[in-house]
Every structure is written in C-alpha cells, then in structure tokens.
CSV table of C-alpha atoms in Angstrom, one decimal:
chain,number,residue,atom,x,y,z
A,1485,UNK,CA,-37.9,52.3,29.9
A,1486,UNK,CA,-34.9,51.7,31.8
A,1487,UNK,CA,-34.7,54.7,33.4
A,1488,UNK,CA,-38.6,53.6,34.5
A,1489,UNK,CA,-37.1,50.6,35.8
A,1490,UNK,CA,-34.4,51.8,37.6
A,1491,UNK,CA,-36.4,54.2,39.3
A,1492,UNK,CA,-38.7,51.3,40.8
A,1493,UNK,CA,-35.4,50.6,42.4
A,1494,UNK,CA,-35.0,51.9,45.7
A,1495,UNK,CA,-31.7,51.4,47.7
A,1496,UNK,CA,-31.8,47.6,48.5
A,1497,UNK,CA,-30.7,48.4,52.3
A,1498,UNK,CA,-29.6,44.8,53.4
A,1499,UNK,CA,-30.6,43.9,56.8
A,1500,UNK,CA,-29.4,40.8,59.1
A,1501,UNK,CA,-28.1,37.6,57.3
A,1502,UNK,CA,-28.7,38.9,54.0
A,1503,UNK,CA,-26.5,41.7,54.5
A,1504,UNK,CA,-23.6,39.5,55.8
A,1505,UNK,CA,-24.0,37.2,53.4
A,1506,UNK,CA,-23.9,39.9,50.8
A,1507,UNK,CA,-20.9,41.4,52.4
A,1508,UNK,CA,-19.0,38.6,51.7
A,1509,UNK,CA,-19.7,37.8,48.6
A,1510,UNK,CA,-19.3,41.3,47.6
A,1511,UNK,CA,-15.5,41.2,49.4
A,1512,UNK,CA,-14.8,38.3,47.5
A,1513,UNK,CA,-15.6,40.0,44.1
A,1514,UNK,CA,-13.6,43.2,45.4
A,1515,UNK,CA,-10.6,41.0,46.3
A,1516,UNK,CA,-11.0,39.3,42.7
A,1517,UNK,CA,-10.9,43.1,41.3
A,1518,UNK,CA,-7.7,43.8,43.1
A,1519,UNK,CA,-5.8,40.8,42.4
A,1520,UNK,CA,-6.9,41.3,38.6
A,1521,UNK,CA,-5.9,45.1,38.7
A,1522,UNK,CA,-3.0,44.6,40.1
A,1523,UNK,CA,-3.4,46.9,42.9
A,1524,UNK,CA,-1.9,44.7,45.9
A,1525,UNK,CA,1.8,44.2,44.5
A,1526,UNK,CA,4.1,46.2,45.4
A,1527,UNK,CA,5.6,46.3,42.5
A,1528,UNK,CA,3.6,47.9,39.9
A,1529,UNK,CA,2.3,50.4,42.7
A,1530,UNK,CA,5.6,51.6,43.6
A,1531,UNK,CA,5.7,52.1,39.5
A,1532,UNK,CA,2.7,53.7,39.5
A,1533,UNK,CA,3.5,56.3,42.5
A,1534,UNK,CA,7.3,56.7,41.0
A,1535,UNK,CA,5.8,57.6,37.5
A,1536,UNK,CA,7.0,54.9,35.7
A,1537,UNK,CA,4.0,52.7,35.0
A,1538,UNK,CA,0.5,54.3,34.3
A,1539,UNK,CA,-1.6,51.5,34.2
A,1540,UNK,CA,-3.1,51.5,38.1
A,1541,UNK,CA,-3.1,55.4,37.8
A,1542,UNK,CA,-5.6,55.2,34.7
A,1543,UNK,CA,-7.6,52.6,35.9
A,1544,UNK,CA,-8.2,54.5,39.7
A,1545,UNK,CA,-8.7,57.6,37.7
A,1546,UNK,CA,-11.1,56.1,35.3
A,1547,UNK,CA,-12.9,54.4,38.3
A,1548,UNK,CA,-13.3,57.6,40.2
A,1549,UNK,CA,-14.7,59.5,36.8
A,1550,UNK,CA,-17.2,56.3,36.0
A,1551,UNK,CA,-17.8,56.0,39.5
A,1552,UNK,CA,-19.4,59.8,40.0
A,1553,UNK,CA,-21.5,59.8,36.7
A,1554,UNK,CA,-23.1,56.4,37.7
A,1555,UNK,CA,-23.2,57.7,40.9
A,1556,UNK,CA,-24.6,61.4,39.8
A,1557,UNK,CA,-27.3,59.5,37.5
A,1558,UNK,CA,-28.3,56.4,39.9
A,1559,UNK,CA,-29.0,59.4,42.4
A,1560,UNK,CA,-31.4,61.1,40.6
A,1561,UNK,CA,-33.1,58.2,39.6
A,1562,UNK,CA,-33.7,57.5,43.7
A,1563,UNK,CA,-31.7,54.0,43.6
A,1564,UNK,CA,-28.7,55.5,45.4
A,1565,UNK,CA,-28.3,57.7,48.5
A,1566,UNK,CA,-25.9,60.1,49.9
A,1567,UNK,CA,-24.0,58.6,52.6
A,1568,UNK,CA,-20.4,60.6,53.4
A,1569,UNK,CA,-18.9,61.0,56.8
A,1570,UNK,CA,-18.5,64.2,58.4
A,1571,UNK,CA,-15.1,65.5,57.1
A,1572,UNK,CA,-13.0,68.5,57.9
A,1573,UNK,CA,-10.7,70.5,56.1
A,1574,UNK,CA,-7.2,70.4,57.9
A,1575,UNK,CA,-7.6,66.8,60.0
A,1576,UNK,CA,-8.5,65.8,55.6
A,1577,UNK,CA,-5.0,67.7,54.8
A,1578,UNK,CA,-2.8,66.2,57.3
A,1579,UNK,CA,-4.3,63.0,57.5
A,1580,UNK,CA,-3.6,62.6,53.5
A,1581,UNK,CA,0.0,63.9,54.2
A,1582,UNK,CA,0.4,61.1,56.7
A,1583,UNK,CA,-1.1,58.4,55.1
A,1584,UNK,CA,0.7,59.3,51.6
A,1585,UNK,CA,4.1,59.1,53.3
A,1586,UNK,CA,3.2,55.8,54.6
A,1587,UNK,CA,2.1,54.9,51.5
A,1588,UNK,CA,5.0,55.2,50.0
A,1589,UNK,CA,6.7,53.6,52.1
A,1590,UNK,CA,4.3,50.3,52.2
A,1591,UNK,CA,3.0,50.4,49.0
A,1592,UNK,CA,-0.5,49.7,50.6
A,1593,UNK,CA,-3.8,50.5,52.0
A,1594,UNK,CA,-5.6,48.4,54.5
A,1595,UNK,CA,-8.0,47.1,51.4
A,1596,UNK,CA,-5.1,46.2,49.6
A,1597,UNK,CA,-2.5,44.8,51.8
A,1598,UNK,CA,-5.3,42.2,52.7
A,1599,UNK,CA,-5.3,41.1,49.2
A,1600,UNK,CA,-1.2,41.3,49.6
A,1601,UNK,CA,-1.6,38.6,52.2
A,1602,UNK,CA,-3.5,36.5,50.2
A,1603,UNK,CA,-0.9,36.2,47.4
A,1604,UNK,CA,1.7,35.3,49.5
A,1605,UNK,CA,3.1,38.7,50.4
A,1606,UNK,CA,4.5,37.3,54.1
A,1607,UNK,CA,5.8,40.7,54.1
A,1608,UNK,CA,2.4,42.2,54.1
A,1609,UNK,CA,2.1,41.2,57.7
A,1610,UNK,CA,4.3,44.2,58.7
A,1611,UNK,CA,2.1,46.8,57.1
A,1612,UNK,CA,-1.1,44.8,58.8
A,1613,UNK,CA,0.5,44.8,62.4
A,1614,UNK,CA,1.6,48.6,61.9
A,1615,UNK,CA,-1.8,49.7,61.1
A,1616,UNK,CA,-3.2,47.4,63.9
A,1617,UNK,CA,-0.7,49.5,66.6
A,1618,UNK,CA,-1.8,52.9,64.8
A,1619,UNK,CA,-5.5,52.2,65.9
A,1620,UNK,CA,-4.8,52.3,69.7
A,1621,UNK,CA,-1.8,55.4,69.1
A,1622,UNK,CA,-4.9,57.5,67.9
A,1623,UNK,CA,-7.0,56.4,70.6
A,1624,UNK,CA,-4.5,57.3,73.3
A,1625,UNK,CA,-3.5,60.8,71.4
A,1626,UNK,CA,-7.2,61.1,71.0
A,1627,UNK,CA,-7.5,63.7,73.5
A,1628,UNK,CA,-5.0,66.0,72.2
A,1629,UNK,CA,-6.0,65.3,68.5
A,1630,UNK,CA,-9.7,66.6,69.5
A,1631,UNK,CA,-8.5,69.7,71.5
A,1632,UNK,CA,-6.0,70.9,68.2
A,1633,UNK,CA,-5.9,69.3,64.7
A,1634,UNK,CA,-10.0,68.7,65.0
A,1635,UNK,CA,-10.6,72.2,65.8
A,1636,UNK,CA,-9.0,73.8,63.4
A,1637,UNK,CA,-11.2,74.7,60.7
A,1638,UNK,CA,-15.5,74.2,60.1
A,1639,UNK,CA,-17.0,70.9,58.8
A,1640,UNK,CA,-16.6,70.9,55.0
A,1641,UNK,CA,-19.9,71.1,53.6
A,1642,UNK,CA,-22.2,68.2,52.4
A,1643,UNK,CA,-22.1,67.3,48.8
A,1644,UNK,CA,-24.6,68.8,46.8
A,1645,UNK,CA,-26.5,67.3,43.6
A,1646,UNK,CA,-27.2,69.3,40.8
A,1647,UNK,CA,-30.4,68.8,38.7
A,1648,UNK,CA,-28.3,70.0,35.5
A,1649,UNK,CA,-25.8,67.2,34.6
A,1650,UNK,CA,-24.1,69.8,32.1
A,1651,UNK,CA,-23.9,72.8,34.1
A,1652,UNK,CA,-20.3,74.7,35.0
A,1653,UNK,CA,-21.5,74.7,38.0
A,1654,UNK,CA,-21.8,70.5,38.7
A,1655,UNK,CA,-19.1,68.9,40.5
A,1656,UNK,CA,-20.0,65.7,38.9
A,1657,UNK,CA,-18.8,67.2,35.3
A,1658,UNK,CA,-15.6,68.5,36.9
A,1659,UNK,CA,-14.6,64.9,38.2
A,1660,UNK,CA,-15.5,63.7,35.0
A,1661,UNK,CA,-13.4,66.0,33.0
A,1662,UNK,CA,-10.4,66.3,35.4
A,1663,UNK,CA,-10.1,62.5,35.6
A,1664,UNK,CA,-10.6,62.3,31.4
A,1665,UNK,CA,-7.8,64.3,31.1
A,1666,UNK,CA,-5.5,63.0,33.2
A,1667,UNK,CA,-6.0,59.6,31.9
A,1668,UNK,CA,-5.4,61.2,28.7
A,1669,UNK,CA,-2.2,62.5,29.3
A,1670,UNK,CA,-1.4,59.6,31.6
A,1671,UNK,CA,-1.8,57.2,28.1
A,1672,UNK,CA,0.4,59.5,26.0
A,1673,UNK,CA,2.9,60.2,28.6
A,1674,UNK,CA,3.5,57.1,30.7
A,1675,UNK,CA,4.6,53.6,29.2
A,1676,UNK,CA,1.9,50.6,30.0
A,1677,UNK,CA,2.0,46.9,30.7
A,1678,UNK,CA,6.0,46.3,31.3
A,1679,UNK,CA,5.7,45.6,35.0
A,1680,UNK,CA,5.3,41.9,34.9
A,1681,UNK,CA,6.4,40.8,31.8
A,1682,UNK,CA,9.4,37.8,31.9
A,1683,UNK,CA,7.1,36.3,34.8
A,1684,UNK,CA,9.3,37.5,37.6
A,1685,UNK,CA,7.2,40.5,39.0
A,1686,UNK,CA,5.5,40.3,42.1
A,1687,UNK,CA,2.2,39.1,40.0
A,1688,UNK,CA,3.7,36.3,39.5
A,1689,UNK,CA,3.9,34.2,36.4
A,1690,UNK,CA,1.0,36.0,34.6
A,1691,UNK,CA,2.5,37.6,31.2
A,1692,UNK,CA,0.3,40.6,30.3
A,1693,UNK,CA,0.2,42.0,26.8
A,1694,UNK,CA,1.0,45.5,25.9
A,1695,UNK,CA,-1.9,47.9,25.1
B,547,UNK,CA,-14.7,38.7,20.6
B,548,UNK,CA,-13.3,38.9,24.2
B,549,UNK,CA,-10.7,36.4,25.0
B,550,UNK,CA,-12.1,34.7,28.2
B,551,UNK,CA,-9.0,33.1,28.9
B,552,UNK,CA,-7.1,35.9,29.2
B,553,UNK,CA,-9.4,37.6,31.3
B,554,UNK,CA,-9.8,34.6,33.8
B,555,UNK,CA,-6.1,33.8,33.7
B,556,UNK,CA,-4.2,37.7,33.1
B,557,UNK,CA,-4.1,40.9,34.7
B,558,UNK,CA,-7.1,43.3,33.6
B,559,UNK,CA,-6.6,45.9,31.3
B,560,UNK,CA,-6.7,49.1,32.6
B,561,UNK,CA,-9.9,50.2,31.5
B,562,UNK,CA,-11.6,47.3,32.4
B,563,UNK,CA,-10.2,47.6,35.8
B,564,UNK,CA,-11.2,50.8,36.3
B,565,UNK,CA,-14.8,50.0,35.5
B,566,UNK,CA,-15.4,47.0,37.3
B,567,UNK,CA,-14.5,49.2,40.5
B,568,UNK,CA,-16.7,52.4,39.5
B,569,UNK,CA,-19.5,49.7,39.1
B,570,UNK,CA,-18.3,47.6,42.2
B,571,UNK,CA,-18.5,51.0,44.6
B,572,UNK,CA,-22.0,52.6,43.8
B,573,UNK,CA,-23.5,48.9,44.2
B,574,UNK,CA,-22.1,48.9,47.2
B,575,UNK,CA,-24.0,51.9,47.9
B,576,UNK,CA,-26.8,50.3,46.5
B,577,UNK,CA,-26.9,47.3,48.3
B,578,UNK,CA,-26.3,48.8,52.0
B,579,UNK,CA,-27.4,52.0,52.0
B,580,UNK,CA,-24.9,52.8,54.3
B,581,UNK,CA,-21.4,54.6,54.7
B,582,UNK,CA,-19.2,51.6,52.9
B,583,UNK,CA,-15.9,52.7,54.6
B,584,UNK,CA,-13.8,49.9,56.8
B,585,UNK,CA,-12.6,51.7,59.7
B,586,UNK,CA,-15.4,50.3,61.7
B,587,UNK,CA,-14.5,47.0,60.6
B,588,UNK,CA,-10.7,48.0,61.3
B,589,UNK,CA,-11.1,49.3,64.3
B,590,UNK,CA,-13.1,46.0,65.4
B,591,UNK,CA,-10.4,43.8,64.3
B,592,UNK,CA,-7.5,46.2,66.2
B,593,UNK,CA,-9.4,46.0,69.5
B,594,UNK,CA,-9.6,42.0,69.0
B,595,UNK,CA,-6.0,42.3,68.3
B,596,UNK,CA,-5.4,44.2,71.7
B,597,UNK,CA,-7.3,42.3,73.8
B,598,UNK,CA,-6.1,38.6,72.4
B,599,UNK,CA,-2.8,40.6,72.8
B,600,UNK,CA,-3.7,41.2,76.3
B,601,UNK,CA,-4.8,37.9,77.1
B,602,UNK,CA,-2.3,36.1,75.6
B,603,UNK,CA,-5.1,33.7,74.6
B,604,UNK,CA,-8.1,34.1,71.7
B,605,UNK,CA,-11.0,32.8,73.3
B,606,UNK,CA,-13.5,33.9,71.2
B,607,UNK,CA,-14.1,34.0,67.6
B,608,UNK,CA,-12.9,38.0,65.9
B,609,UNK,CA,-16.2,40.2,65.3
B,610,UNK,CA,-18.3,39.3,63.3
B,611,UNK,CA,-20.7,42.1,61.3
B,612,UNK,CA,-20.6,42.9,57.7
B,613,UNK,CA,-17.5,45.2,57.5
B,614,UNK,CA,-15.2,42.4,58.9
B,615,UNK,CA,-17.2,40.3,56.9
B,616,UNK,CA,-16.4,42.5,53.6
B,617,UNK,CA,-12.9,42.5,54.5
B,618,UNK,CA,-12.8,38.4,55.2
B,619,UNK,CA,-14.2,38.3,51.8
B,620,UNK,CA,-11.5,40.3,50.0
B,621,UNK,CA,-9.1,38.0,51.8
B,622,UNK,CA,-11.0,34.6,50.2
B,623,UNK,CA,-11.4,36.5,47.2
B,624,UNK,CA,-8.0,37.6,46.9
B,625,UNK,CA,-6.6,33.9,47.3
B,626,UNK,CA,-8.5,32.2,45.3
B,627,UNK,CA,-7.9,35.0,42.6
B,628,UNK,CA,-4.3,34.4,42.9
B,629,UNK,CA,-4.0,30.9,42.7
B,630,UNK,CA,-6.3,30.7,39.7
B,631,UNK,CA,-4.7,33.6,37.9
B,632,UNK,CA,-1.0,32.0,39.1
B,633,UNK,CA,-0.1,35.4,40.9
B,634,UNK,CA,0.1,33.5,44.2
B,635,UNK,CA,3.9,33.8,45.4
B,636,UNK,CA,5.8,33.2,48.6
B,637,UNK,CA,8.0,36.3,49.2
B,638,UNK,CA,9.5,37.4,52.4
B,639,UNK,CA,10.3,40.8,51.2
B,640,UNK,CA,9.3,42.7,47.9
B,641,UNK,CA,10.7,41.7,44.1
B,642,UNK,CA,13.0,43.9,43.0
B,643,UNK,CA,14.2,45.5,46.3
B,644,UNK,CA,18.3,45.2,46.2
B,645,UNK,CA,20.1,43.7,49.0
B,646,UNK,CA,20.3,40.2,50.0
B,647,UNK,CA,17.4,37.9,51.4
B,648,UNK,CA,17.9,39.1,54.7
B,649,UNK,CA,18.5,42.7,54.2
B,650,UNK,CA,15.4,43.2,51.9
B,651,UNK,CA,13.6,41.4,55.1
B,652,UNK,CA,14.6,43.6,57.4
B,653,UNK,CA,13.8,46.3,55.0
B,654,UNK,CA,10.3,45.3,54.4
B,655,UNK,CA,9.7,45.5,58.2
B,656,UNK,CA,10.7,48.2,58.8
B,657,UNK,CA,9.1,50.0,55.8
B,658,UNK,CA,5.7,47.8,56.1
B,659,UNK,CA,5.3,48.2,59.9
B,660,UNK,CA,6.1,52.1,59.8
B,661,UNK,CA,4.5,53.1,56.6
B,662,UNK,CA,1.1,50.9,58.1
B,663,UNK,CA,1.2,52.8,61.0
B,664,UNK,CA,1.1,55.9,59.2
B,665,UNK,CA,-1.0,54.9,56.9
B,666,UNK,CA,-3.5,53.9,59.5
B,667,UNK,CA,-2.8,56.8,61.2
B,668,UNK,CA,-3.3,59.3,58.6
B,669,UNK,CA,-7.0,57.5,57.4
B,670,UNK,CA,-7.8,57.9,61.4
B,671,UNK,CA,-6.9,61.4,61.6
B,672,UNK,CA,-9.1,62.1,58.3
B,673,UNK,CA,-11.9,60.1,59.8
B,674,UNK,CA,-13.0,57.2,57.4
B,675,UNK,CA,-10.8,54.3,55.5
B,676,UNK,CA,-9.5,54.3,52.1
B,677,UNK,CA,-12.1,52.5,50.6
B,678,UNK,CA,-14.4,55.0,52.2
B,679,UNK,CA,-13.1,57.9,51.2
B,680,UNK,CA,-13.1,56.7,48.0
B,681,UNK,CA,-16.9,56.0,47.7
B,682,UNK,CA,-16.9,59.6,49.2
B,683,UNK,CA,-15.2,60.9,45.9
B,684,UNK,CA,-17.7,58.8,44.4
B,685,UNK,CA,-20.3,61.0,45.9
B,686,UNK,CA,-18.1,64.1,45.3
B,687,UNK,CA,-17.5,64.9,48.6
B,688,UNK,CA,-15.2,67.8,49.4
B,689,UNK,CA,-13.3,66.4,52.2
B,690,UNK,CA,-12.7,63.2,50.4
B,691,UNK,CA,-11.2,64.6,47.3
B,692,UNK,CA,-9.5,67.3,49.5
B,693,UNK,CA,-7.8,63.6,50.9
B,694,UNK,CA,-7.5,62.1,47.7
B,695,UNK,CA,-5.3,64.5,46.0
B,696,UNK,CA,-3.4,65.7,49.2
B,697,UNK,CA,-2.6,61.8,49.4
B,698,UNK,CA,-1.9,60.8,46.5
B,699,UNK,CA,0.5,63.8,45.9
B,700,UNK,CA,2.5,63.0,48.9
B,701,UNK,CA,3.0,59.5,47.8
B,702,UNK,CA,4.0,60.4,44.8
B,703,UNK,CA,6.2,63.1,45.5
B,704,UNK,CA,7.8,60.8,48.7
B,705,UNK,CA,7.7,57.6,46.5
B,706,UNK,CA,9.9,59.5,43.9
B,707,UNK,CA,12.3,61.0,46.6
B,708,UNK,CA,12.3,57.6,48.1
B,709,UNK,CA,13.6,56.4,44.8
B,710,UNK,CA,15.9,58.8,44.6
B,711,UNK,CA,17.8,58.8,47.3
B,712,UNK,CA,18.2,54.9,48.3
B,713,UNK,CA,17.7,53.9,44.4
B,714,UNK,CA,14.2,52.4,43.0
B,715,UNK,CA,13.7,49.1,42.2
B,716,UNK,CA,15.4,46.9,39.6
C-alpha cells in the first residue's frame, strides 16, 4: 500500500515562488544538517581526512549508501528522476586531484565553508574569496581547458537502472556494499567522538558523548 | 526513548547524520526535478562579485533564483543552528593550529584563499559542485564516483602529508 502511494507520486517539479520558497527552506534544513554533523569545522574534518577521527567519514559513507538505495527504489517507483550532468573521465580525475589538494588545505567545500561563516569562522572568508577568484581563472583558461583536458577522453556513460535490485550486476548493490564495509571497518578501526570533548574544539561548547 | 535535548542541543551521531543527508538529497531530487548541484548558483554569485568588484559600488541586489536561494538558506540555517546548539564561535584562524594569533592568521589565508581556489577550480574543471556531484553518486553516476574517490583520496593522502611535514593539530 505504500508502495501504491508512492507511486501516485510524481516528481513534485517546483515552479516560480514555490520553488524559491522551497529552496530556502530546504537550505536552511541542509545548513541545520551540517552544523549538527559537524561537517563545517575545521577541526574534526582535518581529523577525519588525517585518519584520526571516523565519525564524518561514516556518516558521508553511510549517506552515500542510504542515499543510492532510496534513490534506486524511489526510481522505480516513478517519484524520482535521473538528472546527472554530462561528465568525463580525465577533466573527473584531475579535477578531483585539484580540488582534494585544496581540500586539504581549507578543510572545505563551498557547501560547507558557508555554514563555516555562519559559526563564526572569520577565516572562512579566505576560502570563499579563493573560490570566488577561481571562477573567472577558469573562465579565462577556458579556451585552453576545452582544446586539451576536455578532449581527452569520451563522455562517461549515463547511469543505468537495473530492474533486479539483487543482481551482481547493479551498481546500486555495489555502493551499498562498498560503503557497508567501509563504515564497518571505519567503526572498528578508527576512535569516535573525541574531537570536541573539554568544549574547546572548533564546535564550540557542545560536549558530545562517546558512541 | 530519544533524548530530544541532546539532539536539539549536541552534535548528531553519526548515523543519524548520515541519514538525515541520504534523505535530505533524493528529496531534493524530488522536489526540483532538476540537476541539484550549486555551480550555477556559484557562478552567479562570482560574477556579482566581479562586477561589484568592478564597480566599486553594489547597486543592485545579488541574484536571485533558487540555487543562491538554497545557498542563502544554508547560511540562515547554519547560524541559527549554531547559536542554538552553542557552536557559534568567533575565531580568526582555526583551533588547534600552532603559532601565535597572528601567525595562525596569516596561516589561515593563505591556506583558505589557495586551497578555495583549488577547490573551486578543481569542481569547475569536473563540471558540477560538490553537492552536485554528490547527488550524482546518489544516482550512481560514473563520473561522480570516479570524482568522489579520486578526491577524497587526494585529501587524504595530502591532509596526512600535510600533517606530517609541518605537524597536525594539537
């Protein structure tokens, strides 16, 4: 019966006001998420990425393996659609090369160093105005990026949904297990919940109790 | 029996965390039918940014459509989060860096404004935002998780080197 109701359920496609209105409201729950998580202080990040904390490891892991069977099932029930941008392989490689050097050296992504900002990371500003001046870089190297790095390679292909949810052949069920297991041996390997005890992390005074 | 305090007042547990943002990116899916990523939205705000630059002057009010709209609401969000929670802190420079005051400042430019740039520059040169390519992954698209991991092994690997070589923090 459920399933019958969620397949009256098309996607809700917000249009005008409504879908303003909606986008705000829905930012405001994501920033809530990602002050809760943790995921804008530098601190437990620069723990997470140094292998010294698994908490935000788990929960990104466990969001990415949740979010593809929701995803996988919502899908074939019609209330969710495909929508993925074009991507291609070695502008996908170098670009995550890039952007995981400077992650490790701000501790952010554009999501979260907004939510940085609005905890009273002044210092945020820094990784805000560098992104800014990025935008216009790419734009003037634009000409040179489309003549080299975005022709080598095809266009990686479309995702593909598989009417068998347990089939070796299902990507869905490889996310799924891959991210299981690695939140598995993140629990058993990593220590949890340290990062902002004693009140002088960058969370602030929270105290957060040990799993 | 959940403790409601804790959950309006403390960080989230990690599963719980995790959950609320599998369930926070297929509805936004749901809701807009539309690719969710932000560089539109970024790239909006950057070319407000040039031309106020340029001007020297903001005479008119920054963009206005629902991806700055989704990112003004992460910033309202975000605030009001903090204060209620009591994460909101004034800091010039991250917790734990070593050096003085002004030496973890400088620091923090330096490492903010290049690692955003490369951040930025990076997500441009794989074609969508972080928050898109992760509702990509959601979807199981090759080129996102072909991101993903690249990324997220370079940060690791460069984090930990980092650490290493100028010492992590205390």
């Amino acid at each position: 019966m459920m399933v019958t109701k969620l397949a009256a359920l098309a996607p809700l496609a917000l249009e005008g006001n409504g879908r303003m209105a909606a986008a705000i409201l829905m930012g405001i729950a994501f920033g809530i998420i990602l002050v809760k998580s943790d995921f804008p202080y530098s601190k437990q990040v620069r723990e997470a990425l140094t292998l010294k904390n698994g908490e935000l490891s788990k929960s990104f892991l466990l969001s990415l393996g949740i979010g593809t069977l929701l995803f996988y099932f919502l899908y074939k029930t019609g209330v969710v659609t495909y929508h993925v941008r074009p991507a291609y392989l070695w502008p996908s490689i170098l670009g995550g090369i890039v952007a995981g050097i400077g992650m490790a050296l701000c501790m952010a992504v554009p999501v979260t160093v907004l939510a940085s900002l609005a905890s009273g990371k002044l210092y945020a500003l820094w990784a805000i105005l560098g992104m800014i001046l990025a935008v216009p870089c790419v734009r003037i190297a634009s000409e040179w990026l489309s003549g080299t790095i975005f022709q080598w390679g095809q266009k990686m292909n479309d995702p593909e949904h598989y009417s068998e949810f347990f089939s070796f052949s299902n990507p869905a069920l490889w996310v799924l297990m891959v991210c299981a297991v690695l939140v598995l041996i993140l629990q058993f390997a990593l220590s949890g919940g340290s990062s902002s005890g004693g009140g002088s992390g960058d969370s602030g005074g929270d105290k957060k109790k040990k799993e | 029996m959940p403790n409601f305090k804790s959950i309006v007042s403390g960080s989230w547990a990690w599963w719980l965390s995790g959950l609320c943002l599998a369930v926070f990116g297929v509805a936004m899916l749901w809701m807009f039918d539309d690719t969710p990523g932000m560089s539109d939205g970024m790239l909006q705000m950057a070319e407000f940014s040039r031309r106020a630059a340029e001007d020297r002057s903001i005479e008119q009010a920054p963009p206005l459509d629902w991806q700055t709209g989704f990112l003004g609401g992460i910033f309202i969000g975000a605030l009001a989060c903090a204060f209620i929670s009591g994460k909101w802190k004034f800091a010039l420079r991250p917790e734990g860096g070593s050096g003085g005051m002004l030496a973890g400042a400088g620091k923090a430019l330096l490492t903010g404004f290049g690692g955003g740039f490369l951040v930025m520059l990076g997500l441009q040169m794989s074609g969508d935002s972080f928050f898109g390519q992760w509702i990509s992954a959601l979807q199981v698209s090759s080129g996102a998780w072909v991101f993903m991991s690249v990324f997220l092994a370079t940060a690791i690997i460069s984090s930990i080197l980092i650490a290493r070589r100028f010492g992590g923090a205390k």
